Amino acid sequence: MNNSTLSLRWLAAAALASLGMSAPVLAQENPIKVGILHSLSGTMAISESTLKDTMLMLIEQQNEQGGLLGRQLEPVVVDPASDWPLFAEKARELLAQEKVDVIFGNWTSVSRKSVLPVVEELNGLLFYPVQYEGEESSENVFYTGAAPNQQAIPAVDYLMNEVGVERWVLAGTDYVYPRTTNKILEAYLKGHGVADEDIMINYTPFGHSDWQNIVAEIKRFGSEGKKTAVVSTINGDANVPFYRELGNQGIDAADIPVVAFSVGEQELSGIDTGPLVGHLAAWNYFMSVDTDANYDFIDAWIEYTGDEEAVTNDPMEAHYIGFNMWAEAVRKAGTTDVDTVKDAIIGVSVPNLSGGYAAMMPNHHITKPVLIGEIQDNGQFSVVWETASTVAGDAWSDYLDGSRDLISDWRKPLECGNYNVVEGSCGGGAATE
Amino acid sequence: MRISEFLCRALVLCLLACFPLVTHAQDEDSGQALLEALDTSSYAAKGQAIEALAASGDERTRYWLETLLDGKLQRNKDSGRFVVVLENRGRNWPVEDALTGESLGEMSRRDLDRIGINNALRGQLQSTLAVLDLRVDDLDARREAAARLVGEVDDELAAPLAEVLEEEQNAEVRRYLSHALAIHRLEQGDATAVDALAGSLDSKVRAALNQATRSDDAKLADAAQQALASIEQKLKLNRGLETLYFGLSLGSVLVLAAIGLAITFGVMGVINMAHGELIMLGAYSSWAMQQVLPGQPGLAVILSIPVGFLVAALAGIAIERSVIQHLKGRPLETLLATFGVSLILQQLVRTLVSPLNRTVVTPEWMSGSVMINEALSLTLNRLYVLGFALVVFIGLMLVMRRTRLGLEVRAVTQNRAMARSMGIRATRVDILTFALGSGVAGLAGVALAQLTNVGPNLGQSYIIDSFMVVVFGGVGNLWGTLVAGMSLGIINQILEPWAGAVLAKIMVLVFIILFIQKRPRGLFPQKGRAAEG
């Protein structure tokens, strides 16, 4: 598999080179094209349309500062309409027809998986800004969201060590991200001596709206004399009725805290957070982070959207970091050529919004601080705990069989996304399902 | 949690509060020092500072504790002045001085540093305030305070609490307090405490008893085990009732969503895939009303009932006139065309309003729950929706059975040609019937806005369920819709605990498929010649 991508890469490079030969003068004046692949209609528009605007704002800001390499940036926006196969088509359109230099896009894992073969085939660059389940590392994708070890594991550590939780409810929506994350968490908890009967796992369909029974069950599970917490990988729309039911059945954060991995400022903006004060979320960024960089970003965002109430969230910060990293790598490489930028970006370090730096690791994941925040009555989070230093994203979880022995390193000479350190070969030991 | 010491002192202070207190004439400095101590990054130190604050005797203690609890006690980064934020939305917040209460105008959130608390400190603050509340006149506040202290009592709080218990008159508050004290005795290994707790359904009592069963003292563990067993017996009945309520509540949502369809699809025979979006329009009118009437969510909810009905009904008329009337008798085309309409409506809302969900505030009288007993409480918003569904159903029955419109609708659907020859204006009846069905969908939206997301996708999640209920109940029969909705709700909730939400849904669908095989016309098939058509 690696061989074929390698040869493809050469082919693409040769094609690019010949293109460059034919129009050497034009290239200097052409704008740099930035593809934006986020759903603007359909179910995912709720989350993704904000990211499109974030990218447009970042590009506008960059152009005001004179663009990149003396060239202006030109956004190319397409709408994959929350339709997974359409994501692949649109990615092909961006790369083959529009000839974009880089793509920022996707939200759901399934859409990323659909785009992946296209980006690899046409040797594109994709920056993916959302927290995900890991177990993947592609030569052409840069993961600026959190891997499980940058979100789920530290959150569980916090509950176990600082709050003293002994019983665990792992509640999630029934699809790949919660299932993989919960598998990792289950293995992790059992590794820390949590008994089988102290773990309850519950899956619900997308958009589940009737939470009465499940919340009542959580309540019962929590009344057995051991401190209980809920780890929620419940996705998107299902959260509003879930939190409403929690509030109405009087589950207090002091008794049974819920820590969520998919609930940010934007999701909370659709809920009356009064009854939810104290429930937790784990992210790498909160809008309430108290740094000047963050306040500047928020001010710019409010100005750009013209909405005083506009909120910022974690995936927006991921795009902010990803965009700046790419810009930095292009400056460093002096070209937007995909292969050169891909090599140049490893090791690039740019400021994040929480007062530190994010560095691109050889496995195409970045370093991030992990923050635990408690929900406030104004729909914001207040940070109650954070990791002492930044955590590097781990593509392959250390807690799953089959992925434990894999590492990813895209630097020469290894250049492998799933190197098996035990067998000493690339591509060995497929990722667990 | 080491809160007892200051709790005890706070109690004494509380007693002192009856007497005229020393004024805080020149203790500006002492207040400053107390707040100064709170401004630390260590939560342990903050906990101690809260204890010191509660024990200080300063009459502003409660004000500070409450604002700290709400996250509104903050500090200006430049001047180091402690301020209380009055409103924390937007970028500039109105503030007042935390020591003097003097208004300081607005400050940018950039310049303010919040004195943060975590869940542990929040619990400590709530307990502190609860102890202060035990002696107030307001019964509700006392009851809440007493309930809050169950499971939070330790050695030093026990004695003053026992005193409060002796003076307390209200039976409910007394029960909470005696439970709180008994749990404390149980933790000390006192086996007689089990008797005081026996039969209580409070989850904190159960938690304490559960812990006691793991005690080394065999006699205590045994007694606790027995008490638990008898509690479990009582809980079984409760759980049955609870499941029934959950089922009825889910059923009422299904009935509300489906009953409009029972008219447009069931009575008129129009397959309207945009039915879900009419529900969504109702929900958005509920949101819009709250925007028009800020600060009055209760009034907004009540007004949004007629508004939601009208908006959806008008949209229904527009759909009927522009699309459906041209496709009469062509069900497949109607299905596709209305599906298109549903996508258009969704995207319209996304573009005009926002792709993001909108917040619909639940009014005070609709949030929380009514407690039947300590283990069974019925959530209020769902109770209202249940009642609303029944009212809508009865209203609709009356319209169909008792009004001229209802008579005409039935006449037109049974035999259009005959009805027309009798002088009924069939086209007008079509419009009105469709408007009625759509309006009812709007009402469903108003109710759903209190339960779930108000967003562009709201309708999609209910369209399949609605068709399922109508088909299961028997097309063209309102009673069928009611019975079908309620029974599907109950079946679903009975299956869910042991099959999981995903499987329960599948099982219900399989059940309906099998049922339709046996009885193609649903639970309540229409009889007579009209049904043959």
PDB file of C-alpha atoms in Angstrom, chain B residues 316-525:
ATOM      1  CA  GLY B 316     -50.058  24.410   5.163  1.00  0.00           C
ATOM      2  CA  ILE B 317     -52.459  26.423   3.014  1.00  0.00           C
ATOM      3  CA  ALA B 318     -49.559  27.664   0.909  1.00  0.00           C
ATOM      4  CA  ILE B 319     -48.332  24.107   0.373  1.00  0.00           C
ATOM      5  CA  GLU B 320     -51.813  22.868  -0.442  1.00  0.00           C
ATOM      6  CA  ARG B 321     -52.485  25.628  -2.966  1.00  0.00           C
ATOM      7  CA  SER B 322     -49.103  25.594  -4.629  1.00  0.00           C
ATOM      8  CA  VAL B 323     -48.314  21.888  -4.757  1.00  0.00           C
ATOM      9  CA  ILE B 324     -50.779  19.375  -3.433  1.00  0.00           C
ATOM     10  CA  GLN B 325     -53.948  20.480  -5.235  1.00  0.00           C
ATOM     11  CA  HIS B 326     -52.228  19.973  -8.580  1.00  0.00           C
ATOM     12  CA  LEU B 327     -51.285  16.418  -7.692  1.00  0.00           C
ATOM     13  CA  LYS B 328     -54.642  15.125  -6.528  1.00  0.00           C
ATOM     14  CA  GLY B 329     -54.851  11.344  -6.779  1.00  0.00           C
ATOM     15  CA  ARG B 330     -51.158  10.917  -7.596  1.00  0.00           C
ATOM     16  CA  PRO B 331     -49.704   9.765  -4.282  1.00  0.00           C
ATOM     17  CA  LEU B 332     -46.196   9.044  -5.536  1.00  0.00           C
ATOM     18  CA  GLU B 333     -45.793  12.485  -7.065  1.00  0.00           C
ATOM     19  CA  THR B 334     -47.283  14.071  -3.947  1.00  0.00           C
ATOM     20  CA  LEU B 335     -44.770  12.213  -1.816  1.00  0.00           C
ATOM     21  CA  LEU B 336     -41.820  13.395  -3.894  1.00  0.00           C
ATOM     22  CA  ALA B 337     -43.074  16.957  -4.241  1.00  0.00           C
ATOM     23  CA  THR B 338     -43.751  17.379  -0.523  1.00  0.00           C
ATOM     24  CA  PHE B 339     -40.369  15.845   0.259  1.00  0.00           C
ATOM     25  CA  GLY B 340     -38.911  18.603  -1.885  1.00  0.00           C
ATOM     26  CA  VAL B 341     -40.976  21.148  -0.001  1.00  0.00           C
ATOM     27  CA  SER B 342     -39.604  19.788   3.279  1.00  0.00           C
ATOM     28  CA  LEU B 343     -36.010  20.272   2.096  1.00  0.00           C
ATOM     29  CA  ILE B 344     -36.824  23.787   0.907  1.00  0.00           C
ATOM     30  CA  LEU B 345     -38.371  24.699   4.258  1.00  0.00           C
ATOM     31  CA  GLN B 346     -35.378  23.310   6.155  1.00  0.00           C
ATOM     32  CA  GLN B 347     -32.879  25.231   4.104  1.00  0.00           C
ATOM     33  CA  LEU B 348     -35.026  28.345   4.299  1.00  0.00           C
ATOM     34  CA  VAL B 349     -34.864  28.257   8.080  1.00  0.00           C
ATOM     35  CA  ARG B 350     -31.129  27.562   7.925  1.00  0.00           C
ATOM     36  CA  THR B 351     -30.520  30.579   5.716  1.00  0.00           C
ATOM     37  CA  LEU B 352     -33.008  33.007   7.230  1.00  0.00           C
ATOM     38  CA  VAL B 353     -32.657  32.183  10.919  1.00  0.00           C
ATOM     39  CA  SER B 354     -29.477  30.197  11.472  1.00  0.00           C
ATOM     40  CA  PRO B 355     -28.203  26.651  11.066  1.00  0.00           C
ATOM     41  CA  LEU B 356     -27.660  26.630  14.823  1.00  0.00           C
ATOM     42  CA  ASN B 357     -30.221  25.490  17.351  1.00  0.00           C
ATOM     43  CA  ARG B 358     -32.210  28.214  19.041  1.00  0.00           C
ATOM     44  CA  THR B 359     -32.709  28.401  22.779  1.00  0.00           C
ATOM     45  CA  VAL B 360     -36.258  28.152  23.991  1.00  0.00           C
ATOM     46  CA  VAL B 361     -36.400  28.979  27.671  1.00  0.00           C
ATOM     47  CA  THR B 362     -38.593  26.783  29.823  1.00  0.00           C
ATOM     48  CA  PRO B 363     -40.772  28.951  32.048  1.00  0.00           C
ATOM     49  CA  GLU B 364     -40.395  28.550  35.784  1.00  0.00           C
ATOM     50  CA  TRP B 365     -43.717  26.765  36.214  1.00  0.00           C
ATOM     51  CA  MET B 366     -42.767  24.164  33.636  1.00  0.00           C
ATOM     52  CA  SER B 367     -39.326  23.158  34.865  1.00  0.00           C
ATOM     53  CA  GLY B 368     -38.427  20.737  37.600  1.00  0.00           C
ATOM     54  CA  SER B 369     -40.654  17.906  38.712  1.00  0.00           C
ATOM     55  CA  VAL B 370     -43.506  17.071  41.044  1.00  0.00           C
ATOM     56  CA  MET B 371     -42.476  14.634  43.704  1.00  0.00           C
ATOM     57  CA  ILE B 372     -44.914  11.769  44.256  1.00  0.00           C
ATOM     58  CA  ASN B 373     -42.510  10.173  46.697  1.00  0.00           C
ATOM     59  CA  GLU B 374     -38.767  10.315  47.152  1.00  0.00           C
ATOM     60  CA  ALA B 375     -38.077   7.822  44.408  1.00  0.00           C
ATOM     61  CA  LEU B 376     -40.783   8.827  41.973  1.00  0.00           C
ATOM     62  CA  SER B 377     -41.056  12.289  40.596  1.00  0.00           C
ATOM     63  CA  LEU B 378     -42.799  13.304  37.415  1.00  0.00           C
ATOM     64  CA  THR B 379     -41.013  15.852  35.260  1.00  0.00           C
ATOM     65  CA  LEU B 380     -43.240  18.887  34.901  1.00  0.00           C
ATOM     66  CA  ASN B 381     -42.542  19.812  31.300  1.00  0.00           C
ATOM     67  CA  ARG B 382     -43.512  16.318  30.176  1.00  0.00           C
ATOM     68  CA  LEU B 383     -46.593  16.381  32.381  1.00  0.00           C
ATOM     69  CA  TYR B 384     -47.707  19.575  30.668  1.00  0.00           C
ATOM     70  CA  VAL B 385     -47.057  18.091  27.248  1.00  0.00           C
ATOM     71  CA  LEU B 386     -49.071  15.022  28.200  1.00  0.00           C
ATOM     72  CA  GLY B 387     -51.977  17.209  29.258  1.00  0.00           C
ATOM     73  CA  PHE B 388     -51.612  19.373  26.172  1.00  0.00           C
ATOM     74  CA  ALA B 389     -51.708  16.324  23.894  1.00  0.00           C
ATOM     75  CA  LEU B 390     -54.959  15.182  25.477  1.00  0.00           C
ATOM     76  CA  VAL B 391     -56.487  18.651  25.172  1.00  0.00           C
ATOM     77  CA  VAL B 392     -55.494  18.866  21.510  1.00  0.00           C
ATOM     78  CA  PHE B 393     -56.911  15.411  20.899  1.00  0.00           C
ATOM     79  CA  ILE B 394     -60.234  16.206  22.533  1.00  0.00           C
ATOM     80  CA  GLY B 395     -60.411  19.540  20.729  1.00  0.00           C
ATOM     81  CA  LEU B 396     -59.815  17.843  17.415  1.00  0.00           C
ATOM     82  CA  MET B 397     -62.416  15.172  18.141  1.00  0.00           C
ATOM     83  CA  LEU B 398     -64.953  17.888  18.880  1.00  0.00           C
ATOM     84  CA  VAL B 399     -64.134  19.708  15.654  1.00  0.00           C
ATOM     85  CA  MET B 400     -64.499  16.548  13.615  1.00  0.00           C
ATOM     86  CA  ARG B 401     -67.655  15.308  15.330  1.00  0.00           C
ATOM     87  CA  ARG B 402     -69.549  18.380  16.391  1.00  0.00           C
ATOM     88  CA  THR B 403     -68.895  21.152  13.876  1.00  0.00           C
ATOM     89  CA  ARG B 404     -70.137  21.751  10.382  1.00  0.00           C
ATOM     90  CA  LEU B 405     -66.551  21.707   9.133  1.00  0.00           C
ATOM     91  CA  GLY B 406     -66.043  18.251  10.601  1.00  0.00           C
ATOM     92  CA  LEU B 407     -69.230  17.012   8.974  1.00  0.00           C
ATOM     93  CA  GLU B 408     -68.197  18.426   5.606  1.00  0.00           C
ATOM     94  CA  VAL B 409     -64.715  16.976   5.875  1.00  0.00           C
ATOM     95  CA  ARG B 410     -66.111  13.530   6.549  1.00  0.00           C
ATOM     96  CA  ALA B 411     -68.602  13.918   3.720  1.00  0.00           C
ATOM     97  CA  VAL B 412     -65.970  15.025   1.208  1.00  0.00           C
ATOM     98  CA  THR B 413     -63.526  12.287   2.108  1.00  0.00           C
ATOM     99  CA  GLN B 414     -66.177   9.585   1.977  1.00  0.00           C
ATOM    100  CA  ASN B 415     -67.630  10.548  -1.346  1.00  0.00           C
ATOM    101  CA  ARG B 416     -66.357  13.635  -3.001  1.00  0.00           C
ATOM    102  CA  ALA B 417     -68.759  13.696  -5.941  1.00  0.00           C
ATOM    103  CA  MET B 418     -71.792  13.127  -3.800  1.00  0.00           C
ATOM    104  CA  ALA B 419     -70.728  15.775  -1.321  1.00  0.00           C
ATOM    105  CA  ARG B 420     -70.226  18.289  -4.081  1.00  0.00           C
ATOM    106  CA  SER B 421     -73.605  17.596  -5.556  1.00  0.00           C
ATOM    107  CA  MET B 422     -75.057  18.286  -2.132  1.00  0.00           C
ATOM    108  CA  GLY B 423     -73.618  21.778  -2.330  1.00  0.00           C
ATOM    109  CA  ILE B 424     -70.446  21.385  -0.343  1.00  0.00           C
ATOM    110  CA  ARG B 425     -67.550  23.400  -1.740  1.00  0.00           C
ATOM    111  CA  ALA B 426     -65.037  20.606  -1.836  1.00  0.00           C
ATOM    112  CA  THR B 427     -62.031  22.769  -2.669  1.00  0.00           C
ATOM    113  CA  ARG B 428     -62.695  25.012   0.291  1.00  0.00           C
ATOM    114  CA  VAL B 429     -63.061  21.995   2.535  1.00  0.00           C
ATOM    115  CA  ASP B 430     -59.752  20.644   1.240  1.00  0.00           C
ATOM    116  CA  ILE B 431     -57.994  23.879   2.115  1.00  0.00           C
ATOM    117  CA  LEU B 432     -59.525  24.089   5.564  1.00  0.00           C
ATOM    118  CA  THR B 433     -58.817  20.453   6.377  1.00  0.00           C
ATOM    119  CA  PHE B 434     -55.223  20.753   5.329  1.00  0.00           C
ATOM    120  CA  ALA B 435     -54.893  23.991   7.299  1.00  0.00           C
ATOM    121  CA  LEU B 436     -56.352  22.262  10.353  1.00  0.00           C
ATOM    122  CA  GLY B 437     -53.926  19.329  10.101  1.00  0.00           C
ATOM    123  CA  SER B 438     -51.001  21.666   9.540  1.00  0.00           C
ATOM    124  CA  GLY B 439     -52.044  23.911  12.404  1.00  0.00           C
ATOM    125  CA  VAL B 440     -52.142  20.938  14.738  1.00  0.00           C
ATOM    126  CA  ALA B 441     -48.629  20.072  13.579  1.00  0.00           C
ATOM    127  CA  GLY B 442     -47.685  23.596  14.593  1.00  0.00           C
ATOM    128  CA  LEU B 443     -49.137  22.958  18.046  1.00  0.00           C
ATOM    129  CA  ALA B 444     -46.978  19.836  18.280  1.00  0.00           C
ATOM    130  CA  GLY B 445     -43.983  22.015  17.479  1.00  0.00           C
ATOM    131  CA  VAL B 446     -44.827  24.419  20.287  1.00  0.00           C
ATOM    132  CA  ALA B 447     -44.902  21.489  22.716  1.00  0.00           C
ATOM    133  CA  LEU B 448     -41.744  19.892  21.343  1.00  0.00           C
ATOM    134  CA  ALA B 449     -39.869  23.163  21.718  1.00  0.00           C
ATOM    135  CA  GLN B 450     -40.107  22.515  25.445  1.00  0.00           C
ATOM    136  CA  LEU B 451     -38.596  19.046  25.159  1.00  0.00           C
ATOM    137  CA  THR B 452     -35.985  19.001  22.448  1.00  0.00           C
ATOM    138  CA  ASN B 453     -33.866  21.045  20.037  1.00  0.00           C
ATOM    139  CA  VAL B 454     -35.349  23.864  18.107  1.00  0.00           C
ATOM    140  CA  GLY B 455     -33.321  23.582  14.941  1.00  0.00           C
ATOM    141  CA  PRO B 456     -33.748  23.034  11.216  1.00  0.00           C
ATOM    142  CA  ASN B 457     -33.592  19.250  11.644  1.00  0.00           C
ATOM    143  CA  LEU B 458     -36.365  19.048  14.216  1.00  0.00           C
ATOM    144  CA  GLY B 459     -38.985  17.865  11.746  1.00  0.00           C
ATOM    145  CA  GLN B 460     -36.957  15.058  10.210  1.00  0.00           C
ATOM    146  CA  SER B 461     -36.762  13.139  13.440  1.00  0.00           C
ATOM    147  CA  TYR B 462     -40.532  12.984  13.798  1.00  0.00           C
ATOM    148  CA  ILE B 463     -41.794  12.341  10.285  1.00  0.00           C
ATOM    149  CA  ILE B 464     -41.152   8.581  10.272  1.00  0.00           C
ATOM    150  CA  ASP B 465     -42.562   8.152  13.766  1.00  0.00           C
ATOM    151  CA  SER B 466     -45.661  10.086  12.773  1.00  0.00           C
ATOM    152  CA  PHE B 467     -46.389   7.896   9.761  1.00  0.00           C
ATOM    153  CA  MET B 468     -45.710   4.823  11.877  1.00  0.00           C
ATOM    154  CA  VAL B 469     -48.279   5.856  14.459  1.00  0.00           C
ATOM    155  CA  VAL B 470     -50.944   6.732  11.897  1.00  0.00           C
ATOM    156  CA  VAL B 471     -50.500   3.495   9.951  1.00  0.00           C
ATOM    157  CA  PHE B 472     -50.423   1.398  13.116  1.00  0.00           C
ATOM    158  CA  GLY B 473     -53.507   3.091  14.512  1.00  0.00           C
ATOM    159  CA  GLY B 474     -55.532   2.714  11.380  1.00  0.00           C
ATOM    160  CA  VAL B 475     -55.635   5.316   8.655  1.00  0.00           C
ATOM    161  CA  GLY B 476     -58.478   7.774   9.035  1.00  0.00           C
ATOM    162  CA  ASN B 477     -59.191   7.140  12.678  1.00  0.00           C
ATOM    163  CA  LEU B 478     -58.287   9.662  15.355  1.00  0.00           C
ATOM    164  CA  TRP B 479     -58.891   7.216  18.190  1.00  0.00           C
ATOM    165  CA  GLY B 480     -56.524   4.830  16.473  1.00  0.00           C
ATOM    166  CA  THR B 481     -53.826   7.491  16.495  1.00  0.00           C
ATOM    167  CA  LEU B 482     -54.272   8.078  20.216  1.00  0.00           C
ATOM    168  CA  VAL B 483     -54.206   4.418  21.157  1.00  0.00           C
ATOM    169  CA  ALA B 484     -51.368   3.621  18.760  1.00  0.00           C
ATOM    170  CA  GLY B 485     -49.209   6.521  19.942  1.00  0.00           C
ATOM    171  CA  MET B 486     -49.681   5.716  23.607  1.00  0.00           C
ATOM    172  CA  SER B 487     -49.128   1.994  23.226  1.00  0.00           C
ATOM    173  CA  LEU B 488     -46.034   2.439  21.064  1.00  0.00           C
ATOM    174  CA  GLY B 489     -44.698   4.833  23.691  1.00  0.00           C
ATOM    175  CA  ILE B 490     -45.256   2.335  26.487  1.00  0.00           C
ATOM    176  CA  ILE B 491     -43.895  -0.636  24.526  1.00  0.00           C
ATOM    177  CA  ASN B 492     -40.804   1.366  23.703  1.00  0.00           C
ATOM    178  CA  GLN B 493     -40.153   2.345  27.315  1.00  0.00           C
ATOM    179  CA  ILE B 494     -40.686  -1.201  28.576  1.00  0.00           C
ATOM    180  CA  LEU B 495     -38.240  -2.582  26.017  1.00  0.00           C
ATOM    181  CA  GLU B 496     -35.630   0.127  26.402  1.00  0.00           C
ATOM    182  CA  PRO B 497     -34.132  -0.750  29.792  1.00  0.00           C
ATOM    183  CA  TRP B 498     -33.219  -4.279  28.818  1.00  0.00           C
ATOM    184  CA  ALA B 499     -32.754  -4.006  25.072  1.00  0.00           C
ATOM    185  CA  GLY B 500     -31.092  -0.593  24.835  1.00  0.00           C
ATOM    186  CA  ALA B 501     -32.455   2.386  22.946  1.00  0.00           C
ATOM    187  CA  VAL B 502     -31.204   1.316  19.534  1.00  0.00           C
ATOM    188  CA  LEU B 503     -32.528  -2.234  19.715  1.00  0.00           C
ATOM    189  CA  ALA B 504     -35.823  -1.135  21.296  1.00  0.00           C
ATOM    190  CA  LYS B 505     -36.493   1.093  18.332  1.00  0.00           C
ATOM    191  CA  ILE B 506     -35.750  -1.716  15.895  1.00  0.00           C
ATOM    192  CA  MET B 507     -37.942  -4.135  17.828  1.00  0.00           C
ATOM    193  CA  VAL B 508     -40.862  -1.703  17.745  1.00  0.00           C
ATOM    194  CA  LEU B 509     -40.470  -1.345  13.987  1.00  0.00           C
ATOM    195  CA  VAL B 510     -40.347  -5.106  13.485  1.00  0.00           C
ATOM    196  CA  PHE B 511     -43.418  -5.448  15.655  1.00  0.00           C
ATOM    197  CA  ILE B 512     -45.300  -2.956  13.511  1.00  0.00           C
ATOM    198  CA  ILE B 513     -44.261  -4.674  10.282  1.00  0.00           C
ATOM    199  CA  LEU B 514     -45.546  -7.993  11.619  1.00  0.00           C
ATOM    200  CA  PHE B 515     -48.700  -6.382  12.886  1.00  0.00           C
ATOM    201  CA  ILE B 516     -49.429  -4.731   9.547  1.00  0.00           C
ATOM    202  CA  GLN B 517     -48.968  -8.105   7.851  1.00  0.00           C
ATOM    203  CA  LYS B 518     -51.722  -9.523  10.032  1.00  0.00           C
ATOM    204  CA  ARG B 519     -53.976  -6.482  10.043  1.00  0.00           C
ATOM    205  CA  PRO B 520     -53.185  -4.303   7.048  1.00  0.00           C
ATOM    206  CA  ARG B 521     -55.656  -1.635   8.109  1.00  0.00           C
ATOM    207  CA  GLY B 522     -54.157  -1.058  11.523  1.00  0.00           C
ATOM    208  CA  LEU B 523     -55.647  -1.227  14.990  1.00  0.00           C
ATOM    209  CA  PHE B 524     -58.910   0.492  14.179  1.00  0.00           C
ATOM    210  CA  PRO B 525     -59.739  -0.167  10.535  1.00  0.00           C
TER     211      PRO B 525
END
